[in-house]
mmCIF file of N, CA and C and ligand atoms in Angstrom:
data_model
loop_
_atom_site.group_PDB
_atom_site.id
_atom_site.type_symbol
_atom_site.label_atom_id
_atom_site.label_comp_id
_atom_site.label_asym_id
_atom_site.label_seq_id
_atom_site.Cartn_x
_atom_site.Cartn_y
_atom_site.Cartn_z
ATOM 1 N N VAL A 1 21.971 60.609 31.640
ATOM 2 C CA VAL A 1 21.031 61.283 32.546
ATOM 3 C C VAL A 1 19.659 61.428 31.871
ATOM 4 N N LEU A 2 19.721 61.838 30.603
ATOM 5 C CA LEU A 2 18.469 62.011 29.836
ATOM 6 C C LEU A 2 17.698 60.697 29.730
ATOM 7 N N LEU A 3 18.463 59.626 29.504
ATOM 8 C CA LEU A 3 17.852 58.292 29.365
ATOM 9 C C LEU A 3 17.148 57.897 30.664
ATOM 10 N N LEU A 4 17.846 58.111 31.793
ATOM 11 C CA LEU A 4 17.268 57.776 33.111
ATOM 12 C C LEU A 4 16.018 58.604 33.383
ATOM 13 N N LEU A 5 16.078 59.874 33.011
ATOM 14 C CA LEU A 5 14.961 60.785 33.219
ATOM 15 C C LEU A 5 13.732 60.334 32.425
ATOM 16 N N SER A 6 13.935 59.983 31.177
ATOM 17 C CA SER A 6 12.801 59.557 30.341
ATOM 18 C C SER A 6 12.253 58.213 30.823
ATOM 19 N N LEU A 7 13.153 57.323 31.305
ATOM 20 C CA LEU A 7 12.693 56.031 31.859
ATOM 21 C C LEU A 7 11.802 56.249 33.073
ATOM 22 N N ALA A 8 12.212 57.156 33.942
ATOM 23 C CA ALA A 8 11.448 57.461 35.166
ATOM 24 C C ALA A 8 10.064 57.992 34.821
ATOM 25 N N LEU A 9 9.989 58.758 33.731
ATOM 26 C CA LEU A 9 8.705 59.322 33.323
ATOM 27 C C LEU A 9 7.791 58.272 32.712
ATOM 28 N N VAL A 10 8.371 57.391 31.920
ATOM 29 C CA VAL A 10 7.585 56.396 31.178
ATOM 30 C C VAL A 10 7.248 55.180 32.047
ATOM 31 N N ALA A 11 8.136 54.830 32.987
ATOM 32 C CA ALA A 11 8.034 53.572 33.739
ATOM 33 C C ALA A 11 6.685 53.310 34.421
ATOM 34 N N PRO A 12 6.110 54.281 35.174
ATOM 35 C CA PRO A 12 4.862 53.955 35.895
ATOM 36 C C PRO A 12 3.766 53.464 34.960
ATOM 37 N N GLY A 13 3.627 54.131 33.812
ATOM 38 C CA GLY A 13 2.611 53.704 32.837
ATOM 39 C C GLY A 13 2.985 52.395 32.190
ATOM 40 N N PHE A 14 4.267 52.249 31.865
ATOM 41 C CA PHE A 14 4.747 51.073 31.141
ATOM 42 C C PHE A 14 4.619 49.803 31.975
ATOM 43 N N PHE A 15 4.965 49.899 33.257
ATOM 44 C CA PHE A 15 4.957 48.706 34.110
ATOM 45 C C PHE A 15 3.653 48.525 34.895
ATOM 46 N N ALA A 16 2.656 49.385 34.605
ATOM 47 C CA ALA A 16 1.370 49.285 35.318
ATOM 48 C C ALA A 16 0.791 47.888 35.158
ATOM 49 N N THR A 17 0.384 47.269 36.291
ATOM 50 C CA THR A 17 -0.170 45.916 36.246
ATOM 51 C C THR A 17 -1.651 45.976 35.935
ATOM 52 N N GLN A 18 -2.083 45.057 35.103
ATOM 53 C CA GLN A 18 -3.498 44.991 34.730
ATOM 54 C C GLN A 18 -4.327 44.429 35.888
ATOM 55 N N CYS A 19 -5.400 45.085 36.243
ATOM 56 C CA CYS A 19 -6.339 44.553 37.224
ATOM 57 C C CYS A 19 -7.424 43.794 36.462
ATOM 58 N N ASN A 20 -7.599 42.536 36.820
ATOM 59 C CA ASN A 20 -8.448 41.612 36.063
ATOM 60 C C ASN A 20 -9.652 41.194 36.914
ATOM 61 N N LEU A 21 -10.846 41.361 36.352
ATOM 62 C CA LEU A 21 -12.074 41.109 37.122
ATOM 63 C C LEU A 21 -12.429 39.619 37.230
ATOM 64 N N THR A 22 -11.997 38.863 36.245
ATOM 65 C CA THR A 22 -12.370 37.443 36.184
ATOM 66 C C THR A 22 -11.799 36.651 37.360
ATOM 67 N N GLY A 23 -12.647 35.825 37.978
ATOM 68 C CA GLY A 23 -12.165 34.960 39.056
ATOM 69 C C GLY A 23 -13.081 34.973 40.265
ATOM 70 N N LYS A 24 -12.554 34.466 41.376
ATOM 71 C CA LYS A 24 -13.334 34.345 42.616
ATOM 72 C C LYS A 24 -12.886 35.414 43.608
ATOM 73 N N TRP A 25 -13.887 36.053 44.239
ATOM 74 C CA TRP A 25 -13.615 37.178 45.148
ATOM 75 C C TRP A 25 -14.365 36.980 46.463
ATOM 76 N N ILE A 26 -13.823 37.601 47.526
ATOM 77 C CA ILE A 26 -14.525 37.625 48.819
ATOM 78 C C ILE A 26 -14.519 39.075 49.313
ATOM 79 N N ASN A 27 -15.629 39.500 49.937
ATOM 80 C CA ASN A 27 -15.644 40.883 50.426
ATOM 81 C C ASN A 27 -15.567 40.948 51.955
ATOM 82 N N ASP A 28 -15.602 42.137 52.474
ATOM 83 C CA ASP A 28 -15.435 42.402 53.911
ATOM 84 C C ASP A 28 -16.587 41.861 54.754
ATOM 85 N N LEU A 29 -17.693 41.472 54.131
ATOM 86 C CA LEU A 29 -18.803 40.840 54.863
ATOM 87 C C LEU A 29 -18.681 39.315 54.834
ATOM 88 N N GLY A 30 -17.747 38.818 54.012
ATOM 89 C CA GLY A 30 -17.598 37.366 53.850
ATOM 90 C C GLY A 30 -18.399 36.812 52.683
ATOM 91 N N SER A 31 -18.984 37.697 51.874
ATOM 92 C CA SER A 31 -19.717 37.248 50.683
ATOM 93 C C SER A 31 -18.730 36.811 49.604
ATOM 94 N N ASN A 32 -19.138 35.771 48.855
ATOM 95 C CA ASN A 32 -18.296 35.233 47.769
ATOM 96 C C ASN A 32 -18.910 35.572 46.418
ATOM 97 N N MET A 33 -18.051 35.865 45.451
ATOM 98 C CA MET A 33 -18.535 36.219 44.119
ATOM 99 C C MET A 33 -17.608 35.596 43.091
ATOM 100 N N THR A 34 -18.208 35.059 42.023
ATOM 101 C CA THR A 34 -17.411 34.526 40.912
ATOM 102 C C THR A 34 -17.766 35.321 39.661
ATOM 103 N N ILE A 35 -16.752 35.831 38.981
ATOM 104 C CA ILE A 35 -16.974 36.544 37.715
ATOM 105 C C ILE A 35 -16.357 35.725 36.588
ATOM 106 N N GLU A 36 -17.211 35.407 35.608
ATOM 107 C CA GLU A 36 -16.770 34.610 34.455
ATOM 108 C C GLU A 36 -16.030 35.526 33.479
ATOM 109 N N ALA A 37 -15.631 34.965 32.350
ATOM 110 C CA ALA A 37 -14.843 35.709 31.360
ATOM 111 C C ALA A 37 -15.538 37.003 30.931
ATOM 112 N N VAL A 38 -14.747 38.049 30.781
ATOM 113 C CA VAL A 38 -15.268 39.336 30.297
ATOM 114 C C VAL A 38 -15.142 39.340 28.773
ATOM 115 N N SER A 39 -16.226 39.677 28.077
ATOM 116 C CA SER A 39 -16.209 39.655 26.605
ATOM 117 C C SER A 39 -15.446 40.861 26.053
ATOM 118 N N ARG A 40 -15.219 40.858 24.728
ATOM 119 C CA ARG A 40 -14.531 41.994 24.081
ATOM 120 C C ARG A 40 -15.316 43.283 24.264
ATOM 121 N N LYS A 41 -16.642 43.144 24.321
ATOM 122 C CA LYS A 41 -17.495 44.335 24.506
ATOM 123 C C LYS A 41 -17.493 44.809 25.959
ATOM 124 N N GLY A 42 -17.002 43.953 26.872
ATOM 125 C CA GLY A 42 -16.927 44.334 28.287
ATOM 126 C C GLY A 42 -18.025 43.739 29.142
ATOM 127 N N ASP A 43 -18.942 42.992 28.535
ATOM 128 C CA ASP A 43 -20.004 42.435 29.379
ATOM 129 C C ASP A 43 -19.561 41.117 30.019
ATOM 130 N N PHE A 44 -20.099 40.862 31.205
ATOM 131 C CA PHE A 44 -19.731 39.645 31.935
ATOM 132 C C PHE A 44 -20.906 39.146 32.767
ATOM 133 N N ALA A 45 -20.825 37.870 33.112
ATOM 134 C CA ALA A 45 -21.828 37.241 33.975
ATOM 135 C C ALA A 45 -21.099 36.614 35.158
ATOM 136 N N GLY A 46 -21.858 36.245 36.164
ATOM 137 C CA GLY A 46 -21.230 35.610 37.315
ATOM 138 C C GLY A 46 -22.272 35.184 38.325
ATOM 139 N N SER A 47 -21.787 34.838 39.507
ATOM 140 C CA SER A 47 -22.711 34.423 40.568
ATOM 141 C C SER A 47 -22.251 35.028 41.888
ATOM 142 N N TYR A 48 -23.220 35.191 42.800
ATOM 143 C CA TYR A 48 -22.951 35.888 44.063
ATOM 144 C C TYR A 48 -23.562 35.080 45.194
ATOM 145 N N PHE A 49 -22.755 34.776 46.205
ATOM 146 C CA PHE A 49 -23.247 34.083 47.394
ATOM 147 C C PHE A 49 -23.055 35.037 48.568
ATOM 148 N N THR A 50 -24.140 35.745 48.920
ATOM 149 C CA THR A 50 -24.038 36.743 49.988
ATOM 150 C C THR A 50 -23.950 36.070 51.359
ATOM 151 N N ALA A 51 -23.191 36.682 52.263
ATOM 152 C CA ALA A 51 -23.064 36.152 53.628
ATOM 153 C C ALA A 51 -24.191 36.672 54.519
ATOM 154 N N VAL A 52 -24.862 37.727 54.059
ATOM 155 C CA VAL A 52 -25.900 38.366 54.881
ATOM 156 C C VAL A 52 -27.135 38.629 54.031
ATOM 157 N N THR A 53 -28.271 38.814 54.693
ATOM 158 C CA THR A 53 -29.496 39.173 53.979
ATOM 159 C C THR A 53 -30.384 40.048 54.858
ATOM 160 N N ALA A 54 -31.136 40.919 54.201
ATOM 161 C CA ALA A 54 -32.114 41.742 54.910
ATOM 162 C C ALA A 54 -33.432 40.990 55.023
ATOM 163 N N SER A 55 -33.524 39.832 54.395
ATOM 164 C CA SER A 55 -34.761 39.039 54.414
ATOM 165 C C SER A 55 -34.687 37.966 55.504
ATOM 166 N N ASN A 56 -35.784 37.218 55.647
ATOM 167 C CA ASN A 56 -35.766 36.086 56.583
ATOM 168 C C ASN A 56 -35.607 34.772 55.825
ATOM 169 N N ASN A 57 -35.271 34.865 54.544
ATOM 170 C CA ASN A 57 -35.213 33.661 53.704
ATOM 171 C C ASN A 57 -33.831 33.014 53.721
ATOM 172 N N LYS A 58 -33.818 31.755 53.287
ATOM 173 C CA LYS A 58 -32.552 31.019 53.228
ATOM 174 C C LYS A 58 -31.735 31.531 52.025
ATOM 175 N N ILE A 59 -30.490 31.910 52.289
ATOM 176 C CA ILE A 59 -29.641 32.496 51.239
ATOM 177 C C ILE A 59 -29.299 31.451 50.178
ATOM 178 N N GLN A 60 -29.409 31.865 48.904
ATOM 179 C CA GLN A 60 -29.033 30.993 47.780
ATOM 180 C C GLN A 60 -28.110 31.756 46.834
ATOM 181 N N VAL A 61 -27.283 31.011 46.118
ATOM 182 C CA VAL A 61 -26.408 31.624 45.108
ATOM 183 C C VAL A 61 -27.279 32.304 44.056
ATOM 184 N N SER A 62 -26.940 33.542 43.711
ATOM 185 C CA SER A 62 -27.764 34.335 42.800
ATOM 186 C C SER A 62 -26.933 34.840 41.623
ATOM 187 N N PRO A 63 -27.591 35.038 40.465
ATOM 188 C CA PRO A 63 -26.843 35.446 39.268
ATOM 189 C C PRO A 63 -26.562 36.953 39.228
ATOM 190 N N LEU A 64 -25.487 37.303 38.528
ATOM 191 C CA LEU A 64 -25.162 38.713 38.309
ATOM 192 C C LEU A 64 -24.795 38.936 36.844
ATOM 193 N N LEU A 65 -25.047 40.168 36.376
ATOM 194 C CA LEU A 65 -24.683 40.594 35.023
ATOM 195 C C LEU A 65 -24.054 41.971 35.113
ATOM 196 N N GLY A 66 -22.973 42.192 34.350
ATOM 197 C CA GLY A 66 -22.331 43.496 34.455
ATOM 198 C C GLY A 66 -21.589 43.930 33.222
ATOM 199 N N TYR A 67 -21.009 45.101 33.322
ATOM 200 C CA TYR A 67 -20.190 45.704 32.271
ATOM 201 C C TYR A 67 -18.884 46.214 32.862
ATOM 202 N N LEU A 68 -17.804 45.937 32.155
ATOM 203 C CA LEU A 68 -16.493 46.463 32.524
ATOM 204 C C LEU A 68 -16.111 47.489 31.463
ATOM 205 N N ASN A 69 -15.648 48.644 31.880
ATOM 206 C CA ASN A 69 -15.165 49.644 30.927
ATOM 207 C C ASN A 69 -13.682 49.354 30.699
ATOM 208 N N ASN A 70 -13.437 48.596 29.656
ATOM 209 C CA ASN A 70 -12.180 47.887 29.418
ATOM 210 C C ASN A 70 -10.989 48.720 28.974
ATOM 211 N N THR A 71 -10.986 50.035 29.210
ATOM 212 C CA THR A 71 -9.983 50.864 28.529
ATOM 213 C C THR A 71 -8.783 51.227 29.396
ATOM 214 N N ASP A 72 -8.742 50.753 30.636
ATOM 215 C CA ASP A 72 -7.654 51.159 31.525
ATOM 216 C C ASP A 72 -7.108 49.931 32.251
ATOM 217 N N THR A 73 -5.879 50.021 32.778
ATOM 218 C CA THR A 73 -5.308 48.910 33.547
ATOM 219 C C THR A 73 -6.022 48.749 34.896
ATOM 220 N N GLN A 74 -6.663 49.824 35.368
ATOM 221 C CA GLN A 74 -7.451 49.749 36.612
ATOM 222 C C GLN A 74 -8.893 50.138 36.260
ATOM 223 N N PRO A 75 -9.613 49.225 35.616
ATOM 224 C CA PRO A 75 -10.885 49.575 34.986
ATOM 225 C C PRO A 75 -12.057 49.742 35.952
ATOM 226 N N VAL A 76 -13.022 50.486 35.475
ATOM 227 C CA VAL A 76 -14.273 50.760 36.178
ATOM 228 C C VAL A 76 -15.319 49.749 35.715
ATOM 229 N N PHE A 77 -16.233 49.369 36.600
ATOM 230 C CA PHE A 77 -17.237 48.364 36.237
ATOM 231 C C PHE A 77 -18.525 48.610 37.017
ATOM 232 N N GLY A 78 -19.568 47.926 36.582
ATOM 233 C CA GLY A 78 -20.825 47.899 37.323
ATOM 234 C C GLY A 78 -21.506 46.569 37.078
ATOM 235 N N PHE A 79 -22.249 46.095 38.064
ATOM 236 C CA PHE A 79 -23.028 44.871 37.848
ATOM 237 C C PHE A 79 -24.267 44.865 38.730
ATOM 238 N N THR A 80 -25.216 44.050 38.321
ATOM 239 C CA THR A 80 -26.487 43.918 39.033
ATOM 240 C C THR A 80 -26.648 42.484 39.523
ATOM 241 N N VAL A 81 -27.052 42.325 40.762
ATOM 242 C CA VAL A 81 -27.346 40.981 41.286
ATOM 243 C C VAL A 81 -28.858 40.834 41.398
ATOM 244 N N GLN A 82 -29.359 39.793 40.759
ATOM 245 C CA GLN A 82 -30.784 39.464 40.809
ATOM 246 C C GLN A 82 -30.954 38.402 41.903
ATOM 247 N N TRP A 83 -31.329 38.813 43.101
ATOM 248 C CA TRP A 83 -31.434 37.867 44.219
ATOM 249 C C TRP A 83 -32.574 36.896 43.947
ATOM 250 N N ASN A 84 -32.258 35.610 43.973
ATOM 251 C CA ASN A 84 -33.310 34.650 43.598
ATOM 252 C C ASN A 84 -33.999 34.011 44.810
ATOM 253 N N PHE A 85 -33.687 34.499 46.011
ATOM 254 C CA PHE A 85 -34.356 33.967 47.200
ATOM 255 C C PHE A 85 -35.224 35.014 47.895
ATOM 256 N N THR A 86 -35.234 36.230 47.318
ATOM 257 C CA THR A 86 -36.066 37.300 47.883
ATOM 258 C C THR A 86 -36.320 38.357 46.822
ATOM 259 N N GLU A 87 -37.346 39.178 47.026
ATOM 260 C CA GLU A 87 -37.752 40.170 46.024
ATOM 261 C C GLU A 87 -36.905 41.437 46.191
ATOM 262 N N SER A 88 -35.646 41.371 45.718
ATOM 263 C CA SER A 88 -34.781 42.550 45.798
ATOM 264 C C SER A 88 -33.694 42.461 44.727
ATOM 265 N N VAL A 89 -33.065 43.601 44.466
ATOM 266 C CA VAL A 89 -31.985 43.695 43.469
ATOM 267 C C VAL A 89 -30.904 44.599 44.054
ATOM 268 N N THR A 90 -29.642 44.244 43.835
ATOM 269 C CA THR A 90 -28.540 45.143 44.224
ATOM 270 C C THR A 90 -27.748 45.549 42.987
ATOM 271 N N VAL A 91 -27.438 46.843 42.878
ATOM 272 C CA VAL A 91 -26.501 47.298 41.845
ATOM 273 C C VAL A 91 -25.201 47.718 42.529
ATOM 274 N N PHE A 92 -24.094 47.247 41.953
ATOM 275 C CA PHE A 92 -22.759 47.592 42.451
ATOM 276 C C PHE A 92 -22.046 48.406 41.362
ATOM 277 N N THR A 93 -21.247 49.369 41.768
ATOM 278 C CA THR A 93 -20.338 50.010 40.831
ATOM 279 C C THR A 93 -19.006 50.197 41.547
ATOM 280 N N GLY A 94 -17.921 50.112 40.774
ATOM 281 C CA GLY A 94 -16.632 50.198 41.445
ATOM 282 C C GLY A 94 -15.472 50.245 40.479
ATOM 283 N N GLN A 95 -14.278 50.110 41.061
ATOM 284 C CA GLN A 95 -13.058 50.109 40.251
ATOM 285 C C GLN A 95 -12.121 49.017 40.742
ATOM 286 N N CYS A 96 -11.458 48.404 39.789
ATOM 287 C CA CYS A 96 -10.488 47.334 40.049
ATOM 288 C C CYS A 96 -9.103 47.971 40.178
ATOM 289 N N PHE A 97 -8.542 47.926 41.401
ATOM 290 C CA PHE A 97 -7.240 48.551 41.662
ATOM 291 C C PHE A 97 -6.168 47.497 41.924
ATOM 292 N N VAL A 98 -4.932 47.849 41.604
ATOM 293 C CA VAL A 98 -3.789 47.058 42.067
ATOM 294 C C VAL A 98 -3.137 47.899 43.158
ATOM 295 N N ASP A 99 -3.127 47.358 44.405
ATOM 296 C CA ASP A 99 -2.639 48.171 45.536
ATOM 297 C C ASP A 99 -1.104 48.194 45.613
ATOM 298 N N ALA A 100 -0.576 48.834 46.642
ATOM 299 C CA ALA A 100 0.877 49.033 46.779
ATOM 300 C C ALA A 100 1.645 47.715 46.835
ATOM 301 N N GLU A 101 0.977 46.640 47.330
ATOM 302 C CA GLU A 101 1.637 45.308 47.398
ATOM 303 C C GLU A 101 1.433 44.495 46.118
ATOM 304 N N GLY A 102 0.788 45.104 45.145
ATOM 305 C CA GLY A 102 0.539 44.397 43.884
ATOM 306 C C GLY A 102 -0.691 43.505 43.945
ATOM 307 N N LYS A 103 -1.494 43.668 44.999
ATOM 308 C CA LYS A 103 -2.714 42.853 45.191
ATOM 309 C C LYS A 103 -3.917 43.547 44.571
ATOM 310 N N GLU A 104 -4.751 42.757 43.862
ATOM 311 C CA GLU A 104 -5.940 43.338 43.254
ATOM 312 C C GLU A 104 -7.030 43.538 44.318
ATOM 313 N N VAL A 105 -7.694 44.663 44.251
ATOM 314 C CA VAL A 105 -8.802 44.943 45.175
ATOM 315 C C VAL A 105 -9.908 45.664 44.405
ATOM 316 N N LEU A 106 -11.156 45.240 44.655
ATOM 317 C CA LEU A 106 -12.308 45.886 44.028
ATOM 318 C C LEU A 106 -12.951 46.794 45.057
ATOM 319 N N LYS A 107 -12.914 48.075 44.806
ATOM 320 C CA LYS A 107 -13.543 49.060 45.700
ATOM 321 C C LYS A 107 -14.914 49.357 45.109
ATOM 322 N N THR A 108 -15.969 49.023 45.854
ATOM 323 C CA THR A 108 -17.320 49.177 45.294
ATOM 324 C C THR A 108 -18.244 49.964 46.220
ATOM 325 N N MET A 109 -19.293 50.477 45.590
ATOM 326 C CA MET A 109 -20.455 51.011 46.317
ATOM 327 C C MET A 109 -21.678 50.298 45.780
ATOM 328 N N TRP A 110 -22.694 50.131 46.618
ATOM 329 C CA TRP A 110 -23.892 49.417 46.173
ATOM 330 C C TRP A 110 -25.169 50.097 46.667
ATOM 331 N N LEU A 111 -26.243 49.793 45.932
ATOM 332 C CA LEU A 111 -27.603 50.160 46.331
ATOM 333 C C LEU A 111 -28.424 48.885 46.340
ATOM 334 N N LEU A 112 -29.053 48.592 47.448
ATOM 335 C CA LEU A 112 -29.930 47.416 47.556
ATOM 336 C C LEU A 112 -31.370 47.895 47.619
ATOM 337 N N ARG A 113 -32.140 47.508 46.596
ATOM 338 C CA ARG A 113 -33.560 47.850 46.568
ATOM 339 C C ARG A 113 -34.368 46.649 47.031
ATOM 340 N N SER A 114 -35.093 46.823 48.117
ATOM 341 C CA SER A 114 -35.974 45.772 48.629
ATOM 342 C C SER A 114 -37.403 46.068 48.229
ATOM 343 N N HIS A 115 -38.212 45.038 48.210
ATOM 344 C CA HIS A 115 -39.628 45.201 47.896
ATOM 345 C C HIS A 115 -40.364 45.741 49.119
ATOM 346 N N VAL A 116 -41.262 46.700 48.878
ATOM 347 C CA VAL A 116 -42.190 47.127 49.942
ATOM 348 C C VAL A 116 -43.609 46.994 49.405
ATOM 349 N N ASP A 117 -44.564 46.814 50.301
ATOM 350 C CA ASP A 117 -45.937 46.529 49.868
ATOM 351 C C ASP A 117 -46.679 47.776 49.381
ATOM 352 N N HIS A 118 -46.229 48.936 49.828
ATOM 353 C CA HIS A 118 -47.002 50.135 49.510
ATOM 354 C C HIS A 118 -46.085 51.316 49.223
ATOM 355 N N ILE A 119 -46.550 52.195 48.339
ATOM 356 C CA ILE A 119 -45.755 53.374 47.934
ATOM 357 C C ILE A 119 -45.378 54.256 49.129
ATOM 358 N N THR A 120 -46.177 54.235 50.146
ATOM 359 C CA THR A 120 -45.869 55.056 51.329
ATOM 360 C C THR A 120 -44.634 54.530 52.083
ATOM 361 N N ASP A 121 -44.230 53.286 51.754
ATOM 362 C CA ASP A 121 -43.023 52.709 52.370
ATOM 363 C C ASP A 121 -41.785 52.862 51.493
ATOM 364 N N ASP A 122 -41.953 53.537 50.358
ATOM 365 C CA ASP A 122 -40.837 53.686 49.417
ATOM 366 C C ASP A 122 -39.590 54.283 50.074
ATOM 367 N N TRP A 123 -39.792 55.202 50.989
ATOM 368 C CA TRP A 123 -38.671 55.907 51.628
ATOM 369 C C TRP A 123 -37.673 54.968 52.313
ATOM 370 N N LYS A 124 -38.149 53.800 52.727
ATOM 371 C CA LYS A 124 -37.269 52.884 53.484
ATOM 372 C C LYS A 124 -36.833 51.672 52.663
ATOM 373 N N ALA A 125 -37.033 51.738 51.342
ATOM 374 C CA ALA A 125 -36.822 50.543 50.515
ATOM 375 C C ALA A 125 -35.393 50.401 49.978
ATOM 376 N N THR A 126 -34.574 51.442 50.101
ATOM 377 C CA THR A 126 -33.239 51.390 49.486
ATOM 378 C C THR A 126 -32.140 51.579 50.535
ATOM 379 N N ARG A 127 -31.223 50.606 50.546
ATOM 380 C CA ARG A 127 -30.040 50.707 51.417
ATOM 381 C C ARG A 127 -28.832 51.043 50.553
ATOM 382 N N VAL A 128 -27.823 51.665 51.152
ATOM 383 C CA VAL A 128 -26.598 52.009 50.430
ATOM 384 C C VAL A 128 -25.399 51.590 51.268
ATOM 385 N N GLY A 129 -24.315 51.207 50.598
ATOM 386 C CA GLY A 129 -23.127 50.827 51.355
ATOM 387 C C GLY A 129 -21.915 50.660 50.458
ATOM 388 N N THR A 130 -20.827 50.226 51.071
ATOM 389 C CA THR A 130 -19.590 49.971 50.327
ATOM 390 C C THR A 130 -19.120 48.550 50.626
ATOM 391 N N ASN A 131 -18.429 47.950 49.700
ATOM 392 C CA ASN A 131 -17.756 46.663 49.909
ATOM 393 C C ASN A 131 -16.406 46.675 49.208
ATOM 394 N N ASN A 132 -15.398 46.087 49.872
ATOM 395 C CA ASN A 132 -14.096 45.858 49.249
ATOM 396 C C ASN A 132 -13.937 44.358 49.027
ATOM 397 N N PHE A 133 -13.554 44.000 47.822
ATOM 398 C CA PHE A 133 -13.366 42.590 47.469
ATOM 399 C C PHE A 133 -11.882 42.304 47.227
ATOM 400 N N THR A 134 -11.427 41.154 47.730
ATOM 401 C CA THR A 134 -10.074 40.687 47.411
ATOM 402 C C THR A 134 -10.182 39.288 46.813
ATOM 403 N N ARG A 135 -9.124 38.824 46.161
ATOM 404 C CA ARG A 135 -9.186 37.516 45.513
ATOM 405 C C ARG A 135 -9.249 36.390 46.526
ATOM 406 N N LEU A 136 -10.104 35.413 46.221
ATOM 407 C CA LEU A 136 -10.272 34.253 47.111
ATOM 408 C C LEU A 136 -9.166 33.238 46.837
HETATM 409 C C1 BTN B 201 -31.511 40.782 50.348
HETATM 410 O O1 BTN B 201 -31.328 40.566 51.532
HETATM 411 O O2 BTN B 201 -32.459 41.501 49.942
HETATM 412 C C2 BTN B 201 -30.631 40.139 49.308
HETATM 413 C C3 BTN B 201 -29.220 40.027 49.740
HETATM 414 C C4 BTN B 201 -28.537 41.376 49.833
HETATM 415 C C5 BTN B 201 -27.104 41.267 50.301
HETATM 416 C C6 BTN B 201 -26.412 42.613 50.367
HETATM 417 S S1 BTN B 201 -26.000 43.274 48.777
HETATM 418 C C7 BTN B 201 -24.963 44.468 49.497
HETATM 419 C C8 BTN B 201 -24.264 43.821 50.669
HETATM 420 N N1 BTN B 201 -23.033 43.188 50.241
HETATM 421 C C9 BTN B 201 -23.087 41.873 50.356
HETATM 422 O O3 BTN B 201 -22.154 41.110 50.061
HETATM 423 N N2 BTN B 201 -24.258 41.487 50.840
HETATM 424 C C10 BTN B 201 -25.104 42.625 51.138
#
């Protein structure tokens, strides 16, 4: 009985599946993202192909740089996308979860800063939202 009890206590931590950021992802808007290898320090690079834009420009694949806080099986991360087809930047922050079906999902929030011509337009320059990413 004691053995079973201690197994039940230890098991969730012991069998916890690692959520891994590296690879290809798609979000609820249909945007695609590729994250390259994460270094020992936790930094990573990648590319982002957004399905939507607030600009009138033709969408192009854009680079991203980020950090993963590598200390947990469901780690926290943040990254910045430098949009190369318009004057704006998005920062994402989120956590890599393994859901009840064992599927990895990235739950994120983002801030999109767009360029405005004048300081009086600053109030309307930042959008906020959420995106969920699953493996492609
Ligand atoms: C821009 O229009 O200024 C650049 C593209 C912004 C795309 C945003 S970033 C947050 C949201 N999630 C996406 O996948 N695309 C949009």
